[in-house]
Amino acid sequence: MENFIISFDGGGIRALASIQVLKKISVLLDKKGIEDLKVDLVSGTSAGAIIALTLSRKEFTLNENIEALEQAFNNFESIFIKNKENVKPIYLNFGLKKLGDDLFQDRKLSDSKFPVSVFAYDIVTSKPIVLSSDSFPDISMSEAMQSSCCAPGFFSPIKIPKNHFALVDGGVYANNPVIYTYLKAKQLFPMNYITNILSISTMWQPRLFDNDENMADESKLLSNGQMRTTDLLANSLADLNYCRIHKFNSEEQIKMDKTDIETKRKLIEYGKLLAEENSEKIDSFINRMVLRQAL
């Protein structure tokens, strides 16, 4: 048996590019007379958690959830409410909370239409936390989204007292969450012998370091290493069909909170190229997923 999973990277506003891949998937499903995803699991980190959780809202079709995502990311500047000058974190959590509450209202993780997992990091225990519909069913979708999105230095940690958590962005350990997604799939579906994961990037670009001063930016250096290591591990697993949808953004580094109109326009165009250049991979994944359903 096989399972079919979609996983979304973190990247702030760059998730606008990932949404263009979703629109491509929607078009392919529409052509087959299918109006919703029939996946076994959806996962995401940070901005990818917003996408994964929104797709899991069972009262809405895929196209309706995509419309909600487009609206959220086209108004993404609303989450970046500046803190007092020269005071950390850079942004207050109010905007992030409002986005989560508006999208998910009183839904809990257990209310998802299919299994969903999002990724955060607990600064109390220094451990990765996978907030999933099976392991933390009573945590609200809004709390889970905020926890996965609150990048250290940008937002304050999200405290969930009943679980004794103080959570920050899952990008700390898994900006591309494919390995933790694979482990969750093995937990959920132990009898399945092949895991198929469509992993959708946010136009990540490896940072070039040409002098000691640049290398002092430790976070970017660690992020580069993490992403490379994740790809290496995912491609080495014999029972994982790792389908990576990625395009290097060679023009510029787009920061997660760069939300001007021109940047959004560029990201939408980049995302269309991302979908087009990877169309064969996307088609193959969708066709195999649909064929599995027909059997």
XYZ file of C-alpha atoms in Angstrom:
295
model
C 0.000 0.000 0.000
C 1.003 3.608 -0.566
C 0.116 6.908 0.999
C 0.102 10.360 -0.570
C 1.128 13.452 1.359
C 1.708 17.141 0.610
C 4.247 19.101 2.646
C 4.827 22.871 2.646
C 8.000 24.747 3.586
C 8.179 27.843 5.738
C 9.156 31.194 4.263
C 6.749 33.953 5.284
C 5.445 35.950 2.335
C 7.299 33.608 -0.046
C 4.447 31.132 0.471
C 2.650 33.137 -2.216
C 4.772 31.107 -4.641
C 3.653 27.827 -3.050
C 0.018 28.812 -3.511
C 0.565 28.943 -7.282
C 1.535 25.257 -7.143
C -1.673 24.559 -5.241
C -3.634 26.296 -7.982
C -1.950 24.020 -10.536
C -3.006 20.991 -8.469
C -6.558 22.319 -8.304
C -6.709 22.672 -12.109
C -5.498 19.095 -12.561
C -8.086 17.770 -10.121
C -10.861 19.806 -11.758
C -10.038 18.196 -15.098
C -10.569 14.816 -13.473
C -13.875 15.891 -11.947
C -12.449 15.993 -8.406
C -13.131 19.083 -6.307
C -11.025 18.324 -3.243
C -7.745 16.817 -2.144
C -7.842 13.140 -1.259
C -4.550 12.989 0.604
C -3.514 10.971 3.635
C -1.697 13.805 5.405
C -0.873 17.484 4.898
C 1.983 19.099 6.792
C 3.707 22.453 6.984
C 6.149 24.649 8.831
C 5.544 28.338 9.599
C 3.857 29.868 6.517
C 3.486 26.287 5.326
C 1.507 25.584 8.499
C -0.960 28.312 7.493
C -1.417 26.534 4.167
C -1.683 23.015 5.630
C -4.208 23.993 8.291
C -6.318 26.031 5.880
C -6.488 23.109 3.444
C -7.727 20.916 6.297
C -10.848 23.043 6.926
C -13.499 20.466 6.097
C -16.367 22.906 5.529
C -14.677 24.242 2.389
C -13.591 22.870 -0.985
C -10.017 23.053 -2.217
C -10.730 26.115 -4.363
C -12.466 27.887 -1.485
C -9.492 27.209 0.788
C -7.083 28.452 -1.895
C -9.106 31.667 -2.166
C -8.823 32.128 1.606
C -5.057 31.579 1.415
C -4.650 34.085 -1.411
C -6.527 36.669 0.618
C -4.450 35.945 3.735
C -1.084 36.237 1.972
C -2.106 39.214 -0.162
C -2.805 40.963 3.165
C 0.160 39.406 4.964
C 1.490 42.784 6.102
C -1.342 42.789 8.652
C 0.534 40.267 10.824
C 3.617 42.474 11.095
C 2.617 45.000 13.754
C 5.772 46.816 14.860
C 6.857 46.674 18.484
C 8.276 49.756 20.198
C 11.404 51.149 18.597
C 14.573 49.150 19.406
C 12.606 46.619 21.462
C 12.619 42.904 20.671
C 10.796 41.039 19.331
C 10.366 43.151 16.215
C 6.624 42.493 15.957
C 3.741 42.154 18.384
C 1.832 38.864 18.296
C -1.572 40.509 17.876
C -1.588 40.445 14.069
C -0.508 36.810 13.933
C -3.228 35.857 16.422
C -5.890 37.743 14.459
C -4.949 35.903 11.264
C -5.207 32.541 13.037
C -8.505 33.389 14.705
C -10.018 34.731 11.471
C -9.023 31.678 9.439
C -9.815 28.970 11.970
C -12.227 30.482 14.503
C -12.873 27.831 17.177
C -11.656 24.803 15.186
C -9.372 22.332 16.911
C -6.774 20.123 15.253
C -9.199 17.214 15.664
C -11.657 19.031 13.360
C -9.449 18.617 10.278
C -10.846 16.834 7.193
C -7.663 14.735 6.920
C -4.657 14.232 9.211
C -2.618 17.425 9.527
C 0.739 18.123 11.174
C 2.523 21.419 11.763
C 5.900 21.970 13.345
C 7.065 24.075 16.279
C 9.934 24.095 18.765
C 9.512 24.123 22.543
C 12.051 26.470 24.154
C 11.238 25.077 27.624
C 12.430 21.548 26.857
C 14.536 22.357 23.761
C 12.617 19.766 21.774
C 10.878 19.699 18.393
C 7.109 19.498 18.728
C 4.843 18.048 16.042
C 1.377 19.505 16.537
C -0.823 16.978 14.792
C -4.490 16.118 14.698
C -3.824 12.720 16.284
C -1.348 13.643 19.025
C -2.701 17.065 20.091
C -6.369 16.972 19.013
C -7.537 19.551 21.575
C -5.071 22.296 20.602
C -6.805 24.909 18.483
C -5.810 25.350 14.855
C -5.151 29.009 15.581
C -2.739 28.161 18.414
C -1.001 25.575 16.262
C -0.620 28.044 13.382
C 0.698 30.821 15.629
C 3.146 28.420 17.294
C 4.597 27.275 13.987
C 4.846 30.854 12.659
C 6.373 32.821 15.545
C 9.940 33.149 14.279
C 12.384 33.896 17.120
C 13.275 37.575 17.232
C 10.251 38.451 15.096
C 7.472 37.320 17.478
C 7.185 36.238 21.113
C 6.849 32.506 21.882
C 3.324 31.085 22.008
C 2.528 29.697 25.445
C 0.131 26.768 25.750
C -0.191 26.349 29.543
C -2.129 23.080 29.540
C 0.781 21.414 27.722
C 3.482 23.489 29.470
C 4.726 24.639 26.049
C 6.463 27.838 25.002
C 6.652 27.397 21.246
C 8.532 29.104 18.451
C 8.713 28.667 14.678
C 9.307 25.111 13.464
C 11.821 26.494 10.981
C 14.294 26.284 13.882
C 14.704 22.604 13.021
C 12.595 21.792 9.946
C 11.874 24.605 7.520
C 11.429 21.860 4.942
C 9.558 19.390 7.173
C 9.728 16.359 4.885
C 11.707 14.130 7.306
C 9.347 14.765 10.233
C 6.415 14.378 7.846
C 7.793 11.002 6.774
C 8.147 9.921 10.422
C 4.558 10.991 11.136
C 3.376 8.996 8.115
C 5.168 5.894 9.413
C 3.419 6.377 12.740
C -0.010 6.867 11.148
C 0.316 4.216 8.423
C 2.741 1.521 9.637
C 1.530 -1.051 7.113
C 2.094 1.149 4.040
C 5.280 0.302 2.208
C 5.742 3.457 0.103
C 5.330 7.046 1.274
C 4.859 9.592 -1.514
C 5.501 13.180 -0.442
C 5.007 16.182 -2.699
C 7.266 18.723 -0.980
C 6.601 22.327 -2.033
C 9.305 24.898 -1.430
C 9.082 28.655 -0.923
C 11.655 29.639 -3.550
C 14.556 29.105 -1.163
C 17.944 30.347 -2.375
C 21.243 29.152 -0.893
C 23.050 32.116 0.600
C 26.500 32.783 -0.841
C 29.184 33.495 1.749
C 32.282 35.074 0.274
C 33.906 36.605 3.348
C 34.126 36.260 7.125
C 31.738 39.142 7.720
C 28.957 37.436 5.759
C 29.583 34.159 7.538
C 28.862 35.892 10.828
C 25.186 35.620 9.853
C 24.933 32.271 11.607
C 21.184 31.779 11.117
C 21.422 31.855 7.321
C 24.442 29.550 7.345
C 22.587 27.046 9.538
C 19.478 27.308 7.350
C 21.487 26.497 4.229
C 23.016 23.454 5.903
C 19.673 22.291 7.233
C 17.996 22.433 3.828
C 20.838 20.579 2.109
C 20.886 17.892 4.802
C 17.116 17.427 4.572
C 17.315 16.837 0.814
C 20.167 14.357 1.272
C 18.291 12.354 3.916
C 14.974 12.381 2.068
C 16.560 11.164 -1.151
C 18.333 8.323 0.681
C 15.196 6.675 2.123
C 14.263 3.623 0.052
C 10.573 3.690 0.989
C 10.124 7.446 0.441
C 9.227 8.806 -2.975
C 10.416 12.374 -2.387
C 9.029 14.692 -5.040
C 10.573 18.105 -4.427
C 8.925 21.090 -6.124
C 11.597 23.736 -6.047
C 13.039 26.607 -8.029
C 16.101 28.608 -7.075
C 15.335 32.297 -6.842
C 18.517 33.579 -8.438
C 17.496 37.222 -8.571
C 17.263 38.198 -4.918
C 16.835 37.075 -1.345
C 13.237 37.851 -0.363
C 12.821 38.224 3.376
C 9.826 36.643 5.085
C 8.358 40.041 6.066
C 8.912 41.897 2.768
C 5.284 42.512 1.858
C 5.243 45.403 -0.614
C 3.042 45.091 -3.712
C 5.951 44.617 -6.127
C 7.409 41.761 -4.059
C 4.032 40.027 -3.983
C 3.725 40.402 -7.749
C 7.180 38.900 -8.252
C 6.399 35.975 -5.956
C 3.210 35.152 -7.827
C 5.149 35.152 -11.112
C 7.943 33.067 -9.553
C 5.315 30.643 -8.286
C 3.784 30.233 -11.731
C 7.259 29.394 -13.072
C 7.758 27.012 -10.150
C 4.564 25.165 -11.098
C 5.333 25.180 -14.811
C 8.930 23.973 -14.508
C 7.818 21.136 -12.241
C 4.599 20.308 -14.097
C 5.656 16.734 -14.952
C 6.407 15.954 -11.298
C 3.110 17.466 -10.160
C 1.137 15.652 -12.878
C 2.751 12.327 -11.982
C 2.018 12.719 -8.262
C -1.628 13.685 -8.856
C -2.199 10.919 -11.421
C -0.804 8.256 -9.077
C -2.838 9.632 -6.173
C -6.051 9.564 -8.211
C -5.282 6.073 -9.546
C -4.794 4.844 -5.963
C -8.245 6.168 -5.086
C -9.827 4.351 -8.031
C -8.401 0.970 -7.039
